[in-house]
């Protein structure tokens, strides 16, 4: 099976996820600048989620760039990742509307954690199907960033039950770690 | 006519269908974990529909993979399938919000049934246009899975009028049957 | 300029238009079949609009199939068509929610009329840019169907001010005329 | 990295942005033409934003047409542009619902300004990656239109605090300036 439609479908779903989140920025009543102020937690959540979904799109792009063929297992591992990403708008809105309280911040971290796990499963499914593709296998094999992220998410979820802002800060840290694109694969290709 | 735009358009519509369903997961009021509990029927409906739409995308992908040219009839058979798929978010939300009661579960099954029939019509339209394409014709000819699904849907709709949970369980069975990708076509290609 | 991105962007916009219309089918309160009954005008509007948008996508597909290069004018003629198509969900919902009363049926016809005019402008822009492309120029030159449609829309809008159902019936007639794909171009290509 | 997925993803996001704005045109209660009248400010906002997003799509199309390879920096510069574009529906709705009052018109201008700055950053990121691509570098180097736009936005934002209609008129002027496609690049290619 070729990868083109998988990429096109994933691009479509990710494009919709990243865009419908803005619908949670409800248009305020009133025409003063000060009616925008209460929107800042929703806006901050939106910014972080936009960056996260952007990171997933970037890394998805990089990872599929080095493969040519995909199996049925990869199709489902990819849908599994899209499923958890599709829950991002829900937890983003819940966290923003409740001003970063305990439970919503933990739930947000949980969805991020599941996305990270789903991404790891997709990477494994791709390597299983491309054992001969050294560029992919080697690059994903040393998945230090991935494991650090998962550790930070788990810590963030646990801490957010007492100090939600520390949890939120840890999620920002993970985003910063990933904002640097996945140069492992780029270097291998070069 | 080439198939590229048909695939791109179908990918777009299916990507939107699979993603807007999550908008029915309304952000709850309150910041406790317990406000998430009443969402479980909507969430379960969402999970099942996500899997169903994923199955249709996968099979659509497989079926169009083995053809090159499409006719006007195929374009309309495809739009007919997309029409019934587009009703999935509606019945998903109705079933979830009413906690799997009789009528919504039957309506959900009816839309699944119509999708299955529309998929069969699309398969027939493709084979009519590709009589020489033995790979496609033979593969679709032994459409055992398709007929079992239709039988299970009809049984599920009928039973759901008395025992909606049995209907729902049957719809899950059909999903499990199809989760295995359509290896008939993969084998033929190999 | 190549036509690929124009097609991809148009596919995306048309896919979203055809899909978000279903969001107007509001999930009813109550779990009986009889709560579905009041939805029939919205559903009928949805079906007609789905067919119309499908017709535009099909014809757009056919028309762009025979050209290779596009100009800046074509880009804007295409955006102009997408603009009027994007108003379809609005008039569809207005017509459905008001049970096919006078003003909404006329407004629906007006948007259809503007789509038809925009499509004609796009066809002219394409032929202006492809004077040497006889297949395209000849086919579009004998635009009988297009002129009949515009005449039927104008009649439908006028009549709908007194007998909205006759207006609605005329819009259905136009859809039936176009359901037959634009064989003019197909024949030329053959 | 190839540019195809960047284009496909951007097309998807821009297609969704341009289409979901129409959802702010809320279906009015009542079936008279006169219930449409109060919608005119929202409709005018929608028309202007549709044109703006169309301009960005056109220029994005033109600019990426002359490059072949993209870097990680370009991916993020592109996401940054999409972020500001994604705020367009929010400010469009706020401006329309408040009948072009002071603060919403200034906020609308601010988002347009940030889009223009983000577009400039994307152009710089592309030229940094394509120093040898004279066609791109020269064309973007004389970015007169871009600087005039930014100056008009800043003036419009400032004036809109006292005379919002003048601010709005200036935003329309910028749109008119850009409605002429970016012939700089087209000429270079020729």
XYZ file of C-alpha atoms in Angstrom:
760
model
C 0.000 0.000 0.000
C 1.265 3.475 -0.826
C 1.560 6.114 1.851
C 0.036 9.025 -0.066
C -3.550 8.597 1.059
C -2.451 7.936 4.644
C -0.601 11.239 4.595
C -3.500 13.059 2.926
C -6.051 11.674 5.392
C -3.830 12.417 8.407
C -3.194 15.944 7.118
C -6.943 16.444 6.786
C -7.750 15.192 10.289
C -4.879 17.128 11.910
C -5.817 20.290 9.974
C -9.397 20.025 11.264
C -8.297 19.323 14.849
C -5.931 22.307 14.901
C -8.602 24.594 13.444
C -11.758 23.600 15.336
C -10.005 24.298 18.638
C -10.368 27.993 17.826
C -14.158 27.563 17.946
C -13.784 27.259 21.740
C -12.638 30.893 21.775
C -16.240 32.015 22.114
C -16.966 35.495 20.762
C -17.506 37.648 23.878
C -20.526 39.861 24.484
C -19.619 43.523 24.523
C -17.323 45.605 22.357
C -14.665 46.656 24.887
C -11.130 45.373 25.022
C -11.768 44.332 28.607
C -14.240 41.615 27.535
C -11.241 39.881 25.950
C -9.470 39.566 29.303
C -11.492 36.630 30.677
C -10.551 34.729 27.525
C -6.862 34.487 28.389
C -6.951 30.967 29.930
C -8.820 29.615 26.898
C -6.397 31.469 24.640
C -3.322 30.123 26.467
C -4.714 26.574 26.244
C -5.340 27.130 22.553
C -1.779 28.332 21.945
C -0.257 25.338 23.738
C -2.508 22.854 21.935
C -1.878 24.510 18.576
C 1.871 24.070 19.187
C 1.374 20.448 20.296
C -0.728 19.495 17.279
C 1.818 21.331 15.098
C 4.619 19.278 16.666
C 2.726 16.047 15.962
C 2.112 17.079 12.380
C 5.805 17.975 11.927
C 7.052 14.712 13.414
C 4.447 12.661 11.531
C 5.666 14.372 8.361
C 9.314 13.585 9.164
C 8.691 9.960 10.145
C 6.589 9.081 7.084
C 9.039 10.895 4.844
C 11.585 8.056 5.125
C 9.171 5.203 4.413
C 7.508 4.229 1.158
C 5.117 1.375 1.894
C 2.683 0.948 4.740
C 0.875 -2.108 6.128
C -2.627 -2.559 7.526
C -1.156 -2.398 11.032
C 0.350 1.012 10.283
C -3.047 2.266 9.061
C -4.619 1.349 12.400
C -1.693 2.599 14.495
C -2.116 5.895 12.639
C -5.880 6.004 13.283
C -5.160 5.286 16.953
C -2.868 8.328 17.080
C -5.502 10.451 15.317
C -8.104 9.281 17.857
C -6.122 10.628 20.820
C -5.235 13.806 18.941
C -8.952 14.279 18.228
C -9.571 14.491 21.989
C -7.195 17.476 22.248
C -9.891 20.108 21.502
C -12.059 18.644 24.281
C -9.412 18.725 27.023
C -8.054 22.063 25.759
C -11.472 23.639 26.182
C -12.082 21.976 29.544
C -8.706 23.178 30.876
C -9.154 26.703 29.528
C -12.713 27.181 30.734
C -11.783 26.044 34.250
C -8.702 28.266 34.536
C -6.160 25.458 34.844
C -7.708 23.710 37.821
C -6.548 20.328 39.061
C -8.662 17.764 37.204
C -8.690 19.440 33.761
C -4.905 19.926 33.798
C -4.435 16.259 34.701
C -6.887 15.214 31.959
C -5.048 17.398 29.452
C -1.786 15.703 30.431
C -3.429 12.303 30.138
C -4.484 12.966 26.536
C -0.966 14.243 25.729
C 0.459 11.084 27.303
C -1.834 8.858 25.241
C -0.843 10.772 22.081
C 2.833 10.169 22.923
C 2.196 6.461 23.498
C 0.180 6.222 20.271
C 3.000 7.942 18.402
C 5.489 5.419 19.837
C 3.214 2.541 18.759
C 3.022 4.031 15.253
C 6.816 4.294 15.148
C 7.094 0.617 16.216
C 4.548 -0.443 13.585
C 6.533 1.397 10.928
C 9.849 -0.165 11.966
C 8.250 -3.640 12.119
C 7.215 -3.144 8.493
C 10.574 -1.640 7.473
C 13.188 -3.821 9.146
C 15.555 -3.220 6.246
C 15.114 0.582 6.470
C 18.141 1.338 8.670
C 17.546 5.104 8.538
C 14.149 4.723 10.184
C 14.976 1.886 12.586
C 18.174 3.423 13.951
C 16.675 6.876 14.289
C 13.589 5.710 16.165
C 15.628 3.168 18.184
C 17.354 5.903 20.190
C 14.026 7.484 21.143
C 15.431 9.481 24.086
C 13.163 12.479 23.535
C 10.117 10.219 23.449
C 10.907 8.570 26.786
C 11.777 11.886 28.462
C 8.426 13.245 27.245
C 6.489 10.310 28.659
C 8.314 10.647 32.003
C 7.541 14.385 32.096
C 3.869 13.802 31.230
C 3.469 11.221 34.007
C 5.195 13.553 36.494
C 3.057 16.442 35.246
C -0.192 14.509 35.642
C 0.743 13.402 39.164
C 1.858 16.870 40.280
C -1.126 18.591 38.685
C -3.386 16.884 41.220
C -1.813 19.163 43.855
C -0.125 21.962 41.909
C -1.794 22.204 38.498
C 0.475 25.052 37.393
C 3.557 22.847 37.804
C 1.862 20.211 35.657
C 1.069 22.821 33.028
C 4.677 24.101 33.164
C 5.956 20.568 32.570
C 3.725 20.198 29.499
C 5.222 23.448 28.195
C 8.708 21.984 28.788
C 7.868 18.939 26.681
C 6.615 21.206 23.883
C 9.883 23.188 24.001
C 11.895 19.943 23.810
C 9.990 18.967 20.669
C 9.885 22.387 19.032
C 13.322 21.488 17.747
C 12.329 19.303 14.789
C 13.274 15.640 14.828
C 16.781 16.139 13.433
C 17.626 12.476 14.046
C 15.817 11.485 10.883
C 16.914 14.543 8.885
C 20.567 13.739 9.630
C 20.137 10.084 8.652
C 18.594 11.093 5.327
C 21.450 13.531 4.672
C -11.393 10.247 -15.357
C -8.547 9.815 -12.912
C -9.185 8.689 -9.369
C -6.936 11.176 -7.570
C -9.511 13.878 -6.951
C -12.137 11.310 -5.944
C -9.723 10.003 -3.327
C -8.770 13.503 -2.179
C -12.407 14.607 -1.889
C -13.435 11.408 -0.076
C -10.467 11.764 2.293
C -11.540 15.317 3.029
C -15.164 14.432 3.728
C -14.286 11.371 5.832
C -11.649 13.364 7.761
C -14.255 16.008 8.597
C -16.896 13.421 9.568
C -14.499 11.582 11.891
C -13.385 14.846 13.516
C -16.629 16.782 13.957
C -18.101 13.884 15.920
C -15.835 14.925 18.790
C -17.702 18.245 18.954
C -20.614 16.270 20.444
C -18.407 15.583 23.478
C -19.633 18.815 25.068
C -17.191 20.382 27.534
C -18.783 19.791 30.969
C -19.429 22.462 33.560
C -17.310 21.984 36.651
C -13.673 21.064 37.131
C -14.003 17.712 38.927
C -13.266 14.344 37.435
C -16.806 13.296 38.343
C -18.309 15.698 35.775
C -16.687 13.495 33.123
C -18.675 10.448 34.247
C -21.996 11.393 32.593
C -20.092 11.686 29.319
C -19.351 7.975 29.065
C -22.272 7.045 26.745
C -21.378 9.869 24.354
C -17.727 8.840 24.576
C -18.503 5.172 23.900
C -20.644 6.145 20.890
C -17.794 8.320 19.677
C -15.260 5.498 19.991
C -17.467 3.056 18.056
C -18.219 5.594 15.308
C -14.563 6.606 15.066
C -13.686 2.932 14.512
C -16.501 2.535 11.950
C -15.519 5.602 9.951
C -11.893 4.433 10.179
C -12.928 1.035 8.790
C -14.743 2.700 5.878
C -11.744 4.880 5.136
C -9.415 1.836 5.241
C -11.629 -0.249 2.961
C -12.263 2.675 0.611
C -8.490 3.091 0.423
C -7.976 -0.619 -0.330
C -10.740 -0.844 -2.934
C -9.690 2.249 -4.908
C -6.058 1.180 -4.718
C -6.583 -1.531 -7.349
C -8.435 0.642 -9.877
C -7.087 3.410 -12.072
C -10.030 4.964 -13.902
C -13.449 5.922 -12.613
C -16.745 6.652 -14.365
C -19.486 9.154 -13.647
C -21.492 6.364 -12.015
C -18.660 5.678 -9.592
C -18.517 9.381 -8.663
C -22.201 9.286 -7.665
C -21.976 5.898 -5.944
C -19.131 7.408 -3.923
C -21.138 10.537 -3.046
C -24.012 8.251 -1.997
C -21.670 6.464 0.420
C -20.392 9.802 1.744
C -23.998 10.930 2.274
C -24.790 8.042 4.609
C -21.432 8.376 6.358
C -22.217 12.073 6.898
C -25.260 11.057 8.956
C -23.023 9.117 11.378
C -22.293 12.142 13.641
C -26.042 12.763 13.974
C -27.005 9.228 15.031
C -23.855 8.891 17.152
C -24.828 11.954 19.155
C -28.488 10.897 19.398
C -27.516 7.430 20.657
C -24.951 8.768 23.125
C -27.112 11.510 24.584
C -29.985 9.078 25.151
C -27.833 6.409 26.839
C -28.387 3.702 24.236
C -32.165 3.642 24.324
C -34.283 1.733 21.834
C -34.979 4.166 19.000
C -31.539 5.812 18.801
C -29.742 2.447 18.762
C -32.034 1.258 15.953
C -31.449 4.521 14.037
C -27.690 4.147 14.500
C -27.903 0.631 13.094
C -30.021 1.855 10.191
C -27.365 4.403 9.174
C -24.662 1.708 9.470
C -26.819 -0.561 7.302
C -27.266 2.132 4.668
C -23.487 2.772 4.678
C -22.889 -0.944 4.117
C -25.405 -1.013 1.250
C -23.883 2.140 -0.260
C -20.430 0.575 -0.005
C -21.711 -2.517 -1.815
C -23.219 -0.330 -4.550
C -19.886 1.483 -4.913
C -18.097 -1.864 -5.198
C -20.586 -2.949 -7.908
C -20.137 0.343 -9.791
C -16.379 -0.122 -9.725
C -16.549 -3.708 -10.956
C -19.005 -2.717 -13.721
C -16.414 -0.209 -14.899
C -13.494 -2.647 -14.511
C -14.754 -5.950 -15.917
C -11.270 -6.786 -17.070
C -9.774 -6.073 -13.640
C -9.864 -9.655 -12.301
C -8.175 -8.673 -9.027
C -11.033 -6.353 -8.136
C -13.918 -8.389 -9.548
C -12.904 -11.706 -7.973
C -12.087 -10.148 -4.625
C -15.382 -8.304 -4.328
C -17.294 -11.251 -5.792
C -16.787 -13.341 -2.652
C -18.153 -10.583 -0.441
C -18.881 -12.871 2.523
C -17.949 -10.271 5.133
C -20.235 -7.729 3.513
C -23.275 -10.041 3.597
C -22.598 -11.170 7.177
C -22.410 -7.494 8.175
C -25.715 -6.657 6.541
C -27.351 -9.657 8.224
C -25.942 -8.606 11.606
C -27.090 -5.003 11.130
C -30.635 -6.094 10.276
C -30.696 -8.446 13.287
C -29.235 -5.692 15.454
C -31.826 -3.133 14.369
C -34.677 -5.587 14.977
C -33.380 -6.688 18.396
C -32.564 -3.150 19.488
C -36.295 -2.380 19.507
C -36.540 -4.675 22.551
C -32.985 -5.068 23.853
C -30.945 -2.099 22.631
C -27.773 -3.372 24.290
C -27.872 -6.546 22.186
C -28.208 -4.394 19.071
C -25.254 -2.303 20.187
C -23.237 -5.464 20.911
C -23.962 -6.745 17.392
C -22.726 -3.470 15.871
C -19.496 -3.927 17.880
C -19.227 -7.476 16.469
C -19.426 -6.144 12.914
C -16.705 -3.610 13.698
C -14.479 -6.399 15.051
C -15.067 -8.475 11.899
C -13.912 -5.539 9.772
C -11.030 -4.417 11.975
C -9.060 -7.064 10.148
C -8.263 -5.163 6.944
C -9.692 -6.398 3.678
C -6.913 -8.922 3.019
C -8.800 -10.324 0.009
C -7.588 -7.437 -2.101
C -4.110 -7.293 -0.538
C -3.584 -10.981 -1.352
C -4.758 -10.568 -4.947
C -2.347 -7.684 -5.456
C 0.505 -9.746 -4.004
C 0.646 28.042 -12.395
C -0.268 24.402 -11.950
C -3.804 23.374 -11.157
C -3.055 20.844 -8.421
C -3.287 23.180 -5.444
C -6.392 24.841 -6.884
C -8.030 21.431 -7.044
C -6.820 20.450 -3.576
C -8.026 23.706 -2.021
C -11.392 23.526 -3.808
C -11.811 19.904 -2.741
C -11.109 20.923 0.840
C -13.583 23.803 0.861
C -16.314 21.792 -0.908
C -15.741 18.810 1.414
C -16.192 21.083 4.446
C -19.290 22.779 2.999
C -20.972 19.452 2.208
C -20.170 18.105 5.679
C -20.924 21.040 7.976
C -24.457 21.229 6.595
C -25.218 18.088 8.593
C -24.500 20.052 11.782
C -27.826 21.830 11.162
C -29.557 18.493 11.741
C -29.710 19.260 15.464
C -29.834 16.199 17.694
C -33.414 16.103 19.031
C -34.369 15.865 22.685
C -36.092 12.611 23.487
C -35.405 9.036 22.449
C -38.537 8.227 20.454
C -38.731 7.848 16.709
C -41.407 10.533 16.683
C -38.895 13.239 17.725
C -37.270 12.656 14.330
C -40.423 13.663 12.476
C -40.087 17.444 12.913
C -36.629 17.148 11.354
C -37.943 16.200 7.918
C -37.827 19.719 6.374
C -34.236 20.207 7.565
C -33.387 16.731 6.315
C -34.980 17.337 2.895
C -33.079 20.623 2.577
C -29.897 18.795 3.521
C -30.453 16.087 0.911
C -31.067 18.638 -1.867
C -28.043 20.736 -0.880
C -25.831 17.658 -0.574
C -26.820 16.727 -4.149
C -26.220 20.294 -5.364
C -22.784 20.576 -3.785
C -22.002 17.104 -5.145
C -23.015 18.265 -8.634
C -20.742 21.305 -8.354
C -17.857 19.148 -7.185
C -18.433 16.694 -10.072
C -18.624 19.425 -12.698
C -15.655 21.295 -11.207
C -13.732 18.028 -11.410
C -14.732 17.496 -15.049
C -13.991 21.061 -16.150
C -10.549 21.269 -14.546
C -9.707 17.810 -15.832
C -9.195 19.119 -19.390
C -6.968 22.065 -18.483
C -3.368 22.068 -17.296
C -2.449 25.658 -16.457
C -4.420 28.283 -14.584
C -4.087 32.065 -14.382
C -4.580 34.508 -11.516
C -8.021 35.328 -12.911
C -9.021 31.678 -12.693
C -7.885 31.537 -9.047
C -10.234 34.413 -8.182
C -13.107 33.136 -10.333
C -12.751 29.883 -8.410
C -12.741 31.650 -5.025
C -15.842 33.545 -6.154
C -17.610 30.243 -6.840
C -16.470 28.864 -3.460
C -17.830 32.000 -1.768
C -21.367 31.424 -3.058
C -21.143 27.707 -2.358
C -20.100 28.566 1.209
C -23.448 30.326 1.700
C -25.310 27.091 0.890
C -25.275 25.788 4.506
C -26.792 29.089 5.688
C -29.726 29.148 3.239
C -30.206 25.378 3.567
C -30.668 25.729 7.306
C -32.882 28.809 6.975
C -35.133 27.049 4.439
C -35.316 23.830 6.465
C -36.009 25.467 9.809
C -38.831 27.547 8.322
C -40.517 24.636 6.550
C -40.049 25.942 3.008
C -41.730 29.304 3.481
C -41.616 32.050 0.891
C -38.548 34.147 1.732
C -36.165 31.290 2.651
C -37.022 29.346 -0.523
C -36.376 32.465 -2.625
C -33.088 33.094 -0.772
C -32.065 29.467 -1.351
C -32.773 29.886 -5.068
C -30.818 33.143 -5.102
C -27.707 31.446 -3.709
C -28.106 28.619 -6.249
C -28.440 31.230 -8.998
C -25.280 33.028 -7.864
C -23.417 29.684 -7.767
C -24.525 29.013 -11.346
C -23.410 32.477 -12.457
C -20.085 32.072 -10.625
C -19.596 28.703 -12.316
C -20.240 30.296 -15.716
C -17.703 33.048 -14.920
C -15.155 30.388 -13.940
C -15.812 28.547 -17.218
C -15.282 31.835 -19.150
C -12.055 32.551 -17.232
C -10.773 29.085 -18.087
C -11.619 29.402 -21.788
C -10.035 32.885 -21.920
C -6.835 31.322 -20.635
C -7.096 28.275 -22.932
C -8.133 29.656 -26.312
C -6.185 26.901 -28.036
C -7.891 24.193 -25.939
C -10.689 23.303 -28.368
C -12.042 20.514 -26.155
C -12.775 22.975 -23.364
C -13.876 25.943 -25.481
C -16.295 23.998 -27.687
C -17.786 22.056 -24.807
C -18.456 25.122 -22.685
C -19.554 27.165 -25.710
C -22.743 25.146 -26.118
C -23.681 25.716 -22.484
C -27.377 24.877 -22.960
C -27.747 23.183 -19.584
C -26.232 26.184 -17.865
C -28.658 28.649 -19.434
C -31.677 26.417 -18.782
C -30.597 26.190 -15.138
C -30.314 29.949 -14.783
C -33.746 30.408 -16.376
C -35.265 27.803 -14.027
C -33.632 29.409 -10.979
C -34.973 32.857 -11.891
C -38.447 31.407 -12.484
C -38.201 29.442 -9.251
C -37.187 32.502 -7.217
C -40.033 34.562 -8.696
C -42.651 31.839 -8.188
C -41.460 31.004 -4.691
C -42.640 34.440 -3.551
C -46.193 33.137 -4.060
C -45.908 29.348 -4.220
C -42.691 28.333 -2.472
C -43.254 24.642 -3.189
C -43.219 25.298 -6.932
C -39.909 27.133 -6.512
C -38.536 24.220 -4.541
C -39.788 21.771 -7.198
C -38.003 23.779 -9.886
C -34.734 23.627 -7.932
C -35.146 19.854 -7.771
C -35.667 19.837 -11.559
C -32.371 21.638 -12.092
C -30.602 19.116 -9.838
C -32.077 16.252 -11.899
C -30.895 17.907 -15.130
C -27.361 18.058 -13.743
C -27.311 14.664 -12.070
C -26.348 13.371 -15.479
C -22.622 14.218 -15.467
C -21.321 16.772 -17.935
C -20.872 14.325 -20.786
C -20.039 17.155 -23.196
C -16.486 17.248 -21.877
C -16.177 13.476 -21.436
C -17.150 12.958 -25.100
C -14.674 15.563 -26.313
C -11.856 13.910 -24.374
C -12.800 10.519 -25.808
C 12.007 17.790 2.933
C 9.541 18.065 0.095
C 6.944 20.796 0.050
C 3.928 18.702 -0.918
C 2.671 17.893 2.558
C 3.293 21.466 3.719
C 1.077 22.662 0.873
C -1.561 20.005 1.532
C -1.677 20.764 5.262
C -1.804 24.532 4.677
C -4.554 24.083 2.085
C -6.513 22.034 4.595
C -6.173 24.553 7.426
C -6.920 27.547 5.173
C -9.915 25.739 3.635
C -11.330 25.100 7.108
C -10.686 28.681 8.285
C -12.400 30.181 5.215
C -15.388 27.853 5.616
C -16.044 27.858 9.357
C -16.358 31.642 9.304
C -19.738 31.150 7.636
C -20.948 29.378 10.779
C -20.977 32.817 12.444
C -23.768 33.794 10.037
C -26.323 32.451 12.502
C -29.580 31.290 10.924
C -32.139 33.944 11.928
C -35.471 33.240 13.595
C -38.378 34.112 11.351
C -39.035 33.562 7.670
C -39.181 37.157 6.394
C -36.554 38.855 4.297
C -36.342 41.551 6.954
C -34.805 39.134 9.488
C -31.792 39.036 7.166
C -31.213 42.777 7.544
C -29.577 42.667 11.007
C -27.071 40.182 9.563
C -25.442 42.710 7.249
C -22.516 43.627 9.550
C -21.683 39.949 10.102
C -22.053 39.343 6.375
C -19.795 42.286 5.457
C -17.161 41.053 7.927
C -17.455 37.600 6.400
C -16.980 38.923 2.852
C -13.877 40.911 3.827
C -12.352 37.994 5.747
C -13.159 35.556 2.938
C -11.270 37.856 0.547
C -8.355 38.207 2.988
C -8.008 34.474 3.559
C -8.319 33.997 -0.216
C -5.491 36.494 -0.747
C -3.284 34.638 1.738
C -4.024 31.332 0.060
C -3.233 32.817 -3.388
C 0.032 34.387 -2.248
C 1.033 31.283 -0.280
C 0.396 29.295 -3.463
C 2.520 31.690 -5.532
C 5.405 31.857 -3.059
C 5.713 28.088 -2.547
C 5.372 27.525 -6.281
C 8.949 28.714 -6.908
C 10.611 26.628 -4.168
C 11.210 22.897 -4.074
C 12.685 22.078 -0.677
C 11.697 23.312 2.756
C 13.519 23.310 6.094
C 12.281 22.791 9.655
C 12.323 26.571 10.133
C 9.967 27.005 7.190
C 7.565 24.431 8.680
C 7.322 26.472 11.881
C 7.157 29.833 10.109
C 4.244 28.353 8.158
C 2.500 27.107 11.306
C 2.993 30.570 12.820
C 1.189 32.103 9.827
C -1.609 29.520 10.116
C -1.956 30.351 13.817
C -2.715 34.008 13.150
C -4.963 33.136 10.223
C -6.854 30.760 12.547
C -7.772 33.755 14.736
C -9.496 35.443 11.773
C -12.894 33.763 12.376
C -12.838 34.960 15.996
C -12.157 38.647 15.230
C -14.430 38.544 12.184
C -17.335 37.411 14.326
C -16.503 39.883 17.134
C -16.355 42.786 14.658
C -19.544 41.775 12.859
C -21.614 41.141 15.959
C -20.652 44.520 17.406
C -21.398 46.480 14.238
C -17.843 47.702 13.623
C -17.293 49.374 16.975
C -13.921 50.657 18.118
C -12.275 47.757 19.953
C -13.355 44.924 17.605
C -12.219 46.826 14.509
C -8.835 47.467 16.138
C -8.569 43.798 17.154
C -9.455 42.724 13.604
C -6.691 44.976 12.288
C -4.263 43.583 14.847
C -4.858 40.003 13.642
C -4.450 41.149 10.013
C -1.201 42.885 11.019
C 0.114 39.750 12.732
C -0.800 37.681 9.640
C 1.155 40.125 7.478
C 4.167 39.947 9.814
C 3.951 36.142 9.917
C 3.812 36.052 6.120
C 6.943 38.243 5.965
C 8.716 35.905 8.418
C 7.733 32.920 6.247
C 9.097 34.709 3.168
C 12.387 35.386 5.021
C 12.616 31.753 6.170
C 12.133 30.592 2.583
C 14.769 32.971 1.190
C 17.235 31.964 3.954
C 16.811 28.371 2.805
C 16.985 29.267 -0.917
C 19.832 31.775 -1.200
C 20.634 30.475 -4.656
C 17.002 30.838 -5.817
C 17.303 34.313 -7.378
C 13.680 34.301 -8.581
C 12.396 34.033 -5.024
C 15.000 36.210 -3.300
C 14.793 39.141 -5.723
C 11.006 39.067 -5.876
C 10.531 39.063 -2.119
C 13.403 41.555 -1.635
C 11.395 44.405 -3.149
C 8.470 43.767 -0.837
C 6.895 47.210 -1.349
C 3.325 45.922 -1.140
C 4.093 44.121 2.099
C 5.479 47.252 3.801
C 2.643 49.470 2.530
C 0.172 46.919 3.948
C 1.837 46.904 7.357
C 1.860 50.718 7.421
C -1.842 50.806 6.475
C -2.736 48.217 9.134
C -0.915 50.177 11.857
C -2.610 53.410 10.737
C -5.956 51.601 10.551
C -5.613 50.150 14.065
C -4.666 53.553 15.490
C -7.480 55.434 13.698
C -10.073 52.765 14.489
C -9.783 53.717 18.170
C -11.502 57.007 17.250
C -13.087 56.415 13.835
C -13.580 52.662 13.389
C -15.056 53.087 9.897
C -11.840 54.708 8.674
C -9.889 51.766 10.068
C -12.246 49.364 8.311
C -11.910 51.354 5.063
C -8.121 51.100 5.293
C -8.327 47.308 5.704
C -10.467 47.219 2.541
C -7.781 49.289 0.773
C -5.123 46.727 1.690
C -7.324 43.942 0.359
C -7.753 45.822 -2.936
C -3.974 46.310 -3.205
C -3.491 42.558 -2.842
C -6.409 41.443 -5.011
C -4.001 41.889 -7.885
C -2.046 38.618 -7.606
C 1.633 38.764 -6.733
C 2.843 39.342 -10.272
C 6.413 39.908 -9.057
C 6.925 36.168 -8.779
C 4.908 35.316 -11.888
C 7.074 37.671 -13.981
C 10.300 36.211 -12.603
C 9.157 32.708 -13.462
C 8.268 33.818 -16.985
